[in-house]
mmCIF file of C-alpha atoms in Angstrom:
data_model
loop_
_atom_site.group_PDB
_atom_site.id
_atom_site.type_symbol
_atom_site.label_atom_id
_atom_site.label_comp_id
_atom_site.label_asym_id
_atom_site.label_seq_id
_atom_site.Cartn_x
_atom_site.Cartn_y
_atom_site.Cartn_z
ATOM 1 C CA UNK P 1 103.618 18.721 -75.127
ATOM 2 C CA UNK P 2 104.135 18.025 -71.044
ATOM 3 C CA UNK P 3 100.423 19.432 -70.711
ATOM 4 C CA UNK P 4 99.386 16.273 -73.225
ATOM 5 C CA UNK P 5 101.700 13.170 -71.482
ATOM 6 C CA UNK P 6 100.758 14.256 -67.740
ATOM 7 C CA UNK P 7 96.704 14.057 -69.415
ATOM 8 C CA UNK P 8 97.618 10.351 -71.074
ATOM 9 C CA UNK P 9 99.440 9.292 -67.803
ATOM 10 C CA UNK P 10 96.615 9.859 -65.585
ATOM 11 C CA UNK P 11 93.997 8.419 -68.079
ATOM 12 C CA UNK P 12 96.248 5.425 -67.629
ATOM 13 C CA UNK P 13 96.737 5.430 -64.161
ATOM 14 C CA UNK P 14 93.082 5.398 -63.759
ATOM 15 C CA UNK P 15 92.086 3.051 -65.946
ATOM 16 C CA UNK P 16 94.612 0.463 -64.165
ATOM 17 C CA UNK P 17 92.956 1.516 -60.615
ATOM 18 C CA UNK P 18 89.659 0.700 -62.202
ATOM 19 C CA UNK P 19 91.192 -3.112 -63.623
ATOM 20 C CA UNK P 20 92.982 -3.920 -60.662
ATOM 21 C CA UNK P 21 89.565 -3.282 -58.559
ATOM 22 C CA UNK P 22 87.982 -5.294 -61.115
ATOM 23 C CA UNK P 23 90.027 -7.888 -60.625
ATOM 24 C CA UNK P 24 90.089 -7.535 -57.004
ATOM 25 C CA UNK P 25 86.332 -7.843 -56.915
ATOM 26 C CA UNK P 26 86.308 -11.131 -59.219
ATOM 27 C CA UNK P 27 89.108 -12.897 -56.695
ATOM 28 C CA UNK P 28 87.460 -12.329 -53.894
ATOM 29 C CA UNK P 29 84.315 -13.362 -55.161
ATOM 30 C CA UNK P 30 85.725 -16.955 -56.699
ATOM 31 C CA UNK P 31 87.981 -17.701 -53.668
ATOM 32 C CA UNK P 32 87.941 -21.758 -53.109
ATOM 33 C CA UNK P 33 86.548 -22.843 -49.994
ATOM 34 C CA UNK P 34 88.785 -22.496 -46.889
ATOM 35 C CA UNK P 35 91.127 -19.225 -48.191
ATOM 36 C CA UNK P 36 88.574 -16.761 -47.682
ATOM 37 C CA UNK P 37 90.303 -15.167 -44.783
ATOM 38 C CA UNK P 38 90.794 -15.365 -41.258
ATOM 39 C CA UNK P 39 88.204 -18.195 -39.907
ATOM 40 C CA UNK P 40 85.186 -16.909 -38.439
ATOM 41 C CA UNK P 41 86.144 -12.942 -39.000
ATOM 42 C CA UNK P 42 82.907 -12.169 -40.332
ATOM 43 C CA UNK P 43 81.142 -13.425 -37.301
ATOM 44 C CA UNK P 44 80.040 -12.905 -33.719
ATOM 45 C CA UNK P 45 78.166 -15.911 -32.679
ATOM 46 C CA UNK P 46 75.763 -15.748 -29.791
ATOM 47 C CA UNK P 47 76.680 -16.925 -26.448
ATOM 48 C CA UNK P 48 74.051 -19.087 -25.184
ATOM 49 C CA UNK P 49 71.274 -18.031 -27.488
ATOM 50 C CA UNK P 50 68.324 -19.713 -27.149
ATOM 51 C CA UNK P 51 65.862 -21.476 -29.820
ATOM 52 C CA UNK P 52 63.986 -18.528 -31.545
ATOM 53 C CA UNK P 53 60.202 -18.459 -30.706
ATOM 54 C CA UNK P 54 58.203 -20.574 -33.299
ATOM 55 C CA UNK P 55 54.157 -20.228 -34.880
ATOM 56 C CA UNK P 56 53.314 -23.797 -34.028
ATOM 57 C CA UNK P 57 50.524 -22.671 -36.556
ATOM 58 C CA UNK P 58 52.606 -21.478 -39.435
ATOM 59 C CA UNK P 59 55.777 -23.599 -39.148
ATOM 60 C CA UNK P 60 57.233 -21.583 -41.922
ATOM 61 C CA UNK P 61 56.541 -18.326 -40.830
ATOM 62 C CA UNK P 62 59.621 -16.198 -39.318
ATOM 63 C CA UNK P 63 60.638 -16.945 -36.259
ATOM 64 C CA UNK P 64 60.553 -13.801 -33.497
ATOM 65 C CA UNK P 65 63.912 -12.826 -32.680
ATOM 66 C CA UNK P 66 66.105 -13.612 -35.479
ATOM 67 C CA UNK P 67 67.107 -10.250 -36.582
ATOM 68 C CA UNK P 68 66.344 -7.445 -38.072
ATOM 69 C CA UNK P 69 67.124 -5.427 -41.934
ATOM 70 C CA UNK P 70 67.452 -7.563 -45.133
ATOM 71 C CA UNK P 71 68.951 -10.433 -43.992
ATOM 72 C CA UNK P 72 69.568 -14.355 -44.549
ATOM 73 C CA UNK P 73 68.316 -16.532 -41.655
ATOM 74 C CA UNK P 74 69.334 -19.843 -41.517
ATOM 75 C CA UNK P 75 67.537 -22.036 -38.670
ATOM 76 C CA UNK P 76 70.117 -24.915 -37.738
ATOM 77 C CA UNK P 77 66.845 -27.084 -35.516
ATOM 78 C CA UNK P 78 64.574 -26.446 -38.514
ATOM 79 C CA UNK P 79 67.018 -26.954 -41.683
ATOM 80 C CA UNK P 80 64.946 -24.088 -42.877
ATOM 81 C CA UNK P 81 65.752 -20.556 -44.507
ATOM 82 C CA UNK P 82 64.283 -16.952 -44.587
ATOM 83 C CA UNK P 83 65.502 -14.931 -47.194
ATOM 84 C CA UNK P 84 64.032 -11.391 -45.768
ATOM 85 C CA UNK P 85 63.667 -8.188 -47.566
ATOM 86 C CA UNK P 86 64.868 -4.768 -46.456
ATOM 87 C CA UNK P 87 61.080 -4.383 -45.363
ATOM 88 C CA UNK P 88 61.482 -7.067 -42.708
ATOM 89 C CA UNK P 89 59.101 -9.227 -45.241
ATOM 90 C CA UNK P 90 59.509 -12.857 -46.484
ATOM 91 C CA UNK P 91 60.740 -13.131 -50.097
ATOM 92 C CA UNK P 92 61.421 -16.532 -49.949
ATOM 93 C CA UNK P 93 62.107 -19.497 -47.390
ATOM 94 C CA UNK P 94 62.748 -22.844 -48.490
ATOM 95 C CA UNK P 95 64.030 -26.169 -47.032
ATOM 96 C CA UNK P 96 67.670 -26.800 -47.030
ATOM 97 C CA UNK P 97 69.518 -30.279 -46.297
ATOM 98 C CA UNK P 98 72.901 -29.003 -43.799
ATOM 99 C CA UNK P 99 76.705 -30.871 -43.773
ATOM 100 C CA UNK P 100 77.658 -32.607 -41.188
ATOM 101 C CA UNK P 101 79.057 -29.185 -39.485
ATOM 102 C CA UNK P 102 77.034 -26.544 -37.872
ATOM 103 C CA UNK P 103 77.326 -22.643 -37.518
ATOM 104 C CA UNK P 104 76.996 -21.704 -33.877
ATOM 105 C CA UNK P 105 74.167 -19.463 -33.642
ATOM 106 C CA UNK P 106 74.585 -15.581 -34.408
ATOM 107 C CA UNK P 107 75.405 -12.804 -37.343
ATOM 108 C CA UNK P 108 77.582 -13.327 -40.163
ATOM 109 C CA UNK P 109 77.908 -12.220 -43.157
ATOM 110 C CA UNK P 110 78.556 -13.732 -46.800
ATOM 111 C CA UNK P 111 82.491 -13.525 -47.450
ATOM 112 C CA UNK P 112 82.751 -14.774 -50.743
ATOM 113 C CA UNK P 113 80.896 -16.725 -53.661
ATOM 114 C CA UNK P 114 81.654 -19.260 -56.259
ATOM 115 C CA UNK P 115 79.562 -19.701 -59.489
ATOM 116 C CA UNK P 116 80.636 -23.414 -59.649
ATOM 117 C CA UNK P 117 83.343 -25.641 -57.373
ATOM 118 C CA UNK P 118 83.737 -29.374 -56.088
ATOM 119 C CA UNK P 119 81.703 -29.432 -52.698
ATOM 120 C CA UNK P 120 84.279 -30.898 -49.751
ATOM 121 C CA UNK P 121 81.729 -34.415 -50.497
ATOM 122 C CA UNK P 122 83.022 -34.404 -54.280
ATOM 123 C CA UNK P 123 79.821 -33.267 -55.667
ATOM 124 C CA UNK P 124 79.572 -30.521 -58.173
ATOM 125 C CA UNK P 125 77.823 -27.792 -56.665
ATOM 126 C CA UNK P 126 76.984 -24.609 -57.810
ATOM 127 C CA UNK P 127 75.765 -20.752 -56.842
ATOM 128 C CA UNK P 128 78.108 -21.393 -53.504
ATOM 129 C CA UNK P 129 77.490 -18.203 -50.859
ATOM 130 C CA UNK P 130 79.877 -18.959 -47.979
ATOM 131 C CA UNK P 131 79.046 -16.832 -44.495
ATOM 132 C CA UNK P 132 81.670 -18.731 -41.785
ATOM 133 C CA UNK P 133 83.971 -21.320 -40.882
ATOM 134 C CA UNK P 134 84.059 -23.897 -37.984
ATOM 135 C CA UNK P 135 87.088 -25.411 -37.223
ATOM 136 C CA UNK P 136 88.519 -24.909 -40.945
ATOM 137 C CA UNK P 137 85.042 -26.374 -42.257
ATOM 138 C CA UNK P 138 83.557 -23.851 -44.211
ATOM 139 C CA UNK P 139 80.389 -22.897 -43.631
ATOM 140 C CA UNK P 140 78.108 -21.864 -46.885
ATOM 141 C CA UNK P 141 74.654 -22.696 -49.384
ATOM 142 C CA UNK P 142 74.929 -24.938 -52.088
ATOM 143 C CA UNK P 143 73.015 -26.300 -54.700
ATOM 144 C CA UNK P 144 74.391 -29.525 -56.273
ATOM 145 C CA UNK P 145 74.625 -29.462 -60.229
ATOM 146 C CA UNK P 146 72.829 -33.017 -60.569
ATOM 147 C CA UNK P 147 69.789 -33.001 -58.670
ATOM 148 C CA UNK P 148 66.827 -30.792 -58.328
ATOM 149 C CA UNK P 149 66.214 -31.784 -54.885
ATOM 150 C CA UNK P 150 68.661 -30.436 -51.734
ATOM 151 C CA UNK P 151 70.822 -33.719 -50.535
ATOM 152 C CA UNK P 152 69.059 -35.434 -47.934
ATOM 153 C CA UNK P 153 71.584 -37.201 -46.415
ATOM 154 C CA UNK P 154 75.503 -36.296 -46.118
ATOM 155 C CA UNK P 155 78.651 -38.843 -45.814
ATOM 156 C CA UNK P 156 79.058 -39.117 -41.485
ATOM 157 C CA UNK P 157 82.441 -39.843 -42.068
ATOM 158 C CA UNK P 158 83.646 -36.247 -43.613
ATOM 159 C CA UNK P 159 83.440 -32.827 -42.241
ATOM 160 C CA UNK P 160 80.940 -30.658 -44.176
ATOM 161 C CA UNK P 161 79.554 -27.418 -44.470
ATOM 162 C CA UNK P 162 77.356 -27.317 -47.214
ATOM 163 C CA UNK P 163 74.076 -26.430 -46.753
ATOM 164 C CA UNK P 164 72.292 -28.042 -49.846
ATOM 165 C CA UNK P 165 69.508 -25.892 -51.732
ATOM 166 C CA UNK P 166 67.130 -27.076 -54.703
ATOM 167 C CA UNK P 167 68.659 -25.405 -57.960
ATOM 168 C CA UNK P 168 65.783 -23.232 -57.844
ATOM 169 C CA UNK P 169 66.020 -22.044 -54.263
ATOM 170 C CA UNK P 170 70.118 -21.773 -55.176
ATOM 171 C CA UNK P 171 69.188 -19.705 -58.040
ATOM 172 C CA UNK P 172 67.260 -17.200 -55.830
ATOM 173 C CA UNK P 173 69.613 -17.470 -52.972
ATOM 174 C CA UNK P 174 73.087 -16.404 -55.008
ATOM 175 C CA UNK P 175 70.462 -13.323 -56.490
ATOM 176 C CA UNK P 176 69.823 -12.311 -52.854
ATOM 177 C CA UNK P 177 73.021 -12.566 -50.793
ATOM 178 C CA UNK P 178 76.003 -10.703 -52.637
ATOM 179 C CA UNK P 179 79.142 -10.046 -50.553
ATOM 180 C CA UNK P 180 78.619 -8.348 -47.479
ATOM 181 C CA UNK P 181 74.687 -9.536 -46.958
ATOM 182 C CA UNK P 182 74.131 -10.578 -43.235
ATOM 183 C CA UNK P 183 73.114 -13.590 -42.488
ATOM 184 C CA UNK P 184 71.450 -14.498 -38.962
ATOM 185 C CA UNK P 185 72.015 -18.517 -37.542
ATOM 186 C CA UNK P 186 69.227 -19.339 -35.151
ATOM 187 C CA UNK P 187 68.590 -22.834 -33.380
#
């Protein structure tokens, strides 16, 4: 009989180790903007970095020096993104509208995700993937519910960090970068 319990205890002892990282896993991927730990953790901005070398040709291309792996890059100058495979090749890149706060230049990476939340500017947004935090702004990409176009322009007078997406570019940017992805800020 004590051969039988000790087998049911431990099939129950795993099976709440496997829920509780579930669950784990699920809150840290909903956390609501500005609770997603210690502000700026994830990143190590660059000191002084310069504007990353440009194809005047090929304004979309990749710009030189902005990392290497499968990464995010984000331009701040160009309100452009690179969404770059393992490879080093271009999946995707797409035009993005920003907040009214900027990342400093440098690595991050993507500390949590919401499916759907309020953006800080009271629009519904959805397929949030944050990456920093400025100040207590959070930093992450967006795609409000309502419009099929990124935001063009945000309200001056609030503090924002949303960088708007189309739906369809939000779509394949909460695909690509899952917890963890790195994501490269370049002037």
């Amino acid at each position: 009989m004590a051969r039988s319990s000790s087998g049911f205890v431990a099939g129950l002892a795993a099976a709440a180790v496997a829920t509780i990282a579930f669950l784990a896993y699920r809150a840290h991927a909903d956390v609501p903007p500005g609770l997603g730990g210690r502000p700026g953790a994830s990143a190590t901005p660059a000191t002084g970095a310069a504007k990353a070398p440009r194809d005047r040709r090929h304004p979309a291309a990749l710009p030189g020096d902005s990392g290497t792996g499968e990464r995010v890059v984000y331009s701040v100058d160009d309100d452009r993104v690179w969404l770059v495979g393992a490879g080093g090749r271009v999946e995707n890149t797409f035009k993005v509208a920003p907040g009214t706060v900027d990342p400093a230049p440098g690595t991050y990476a993507v500390t949590s995700r919401s499916k759907a939340v309020t953006g800080t500017d009271g629009v519904p947004v959805e397929h949030v993937v944050r990456f920093a935090d400025v100040k207590g702004v959070v930093i992450g990409f967006s795609a409000a519910v309502d419009s099929a176009e990124p935001q063009t322009v945000p309200d001056p007078t609030l503090q924002t960090g949303g960088i708007r997406e189309s739906r369809p570019d939000g779509d394949t940017m909460w695909m690509f970068a899952t917890i963890g992805q790195k994501v490269v800020v370049i002037r």
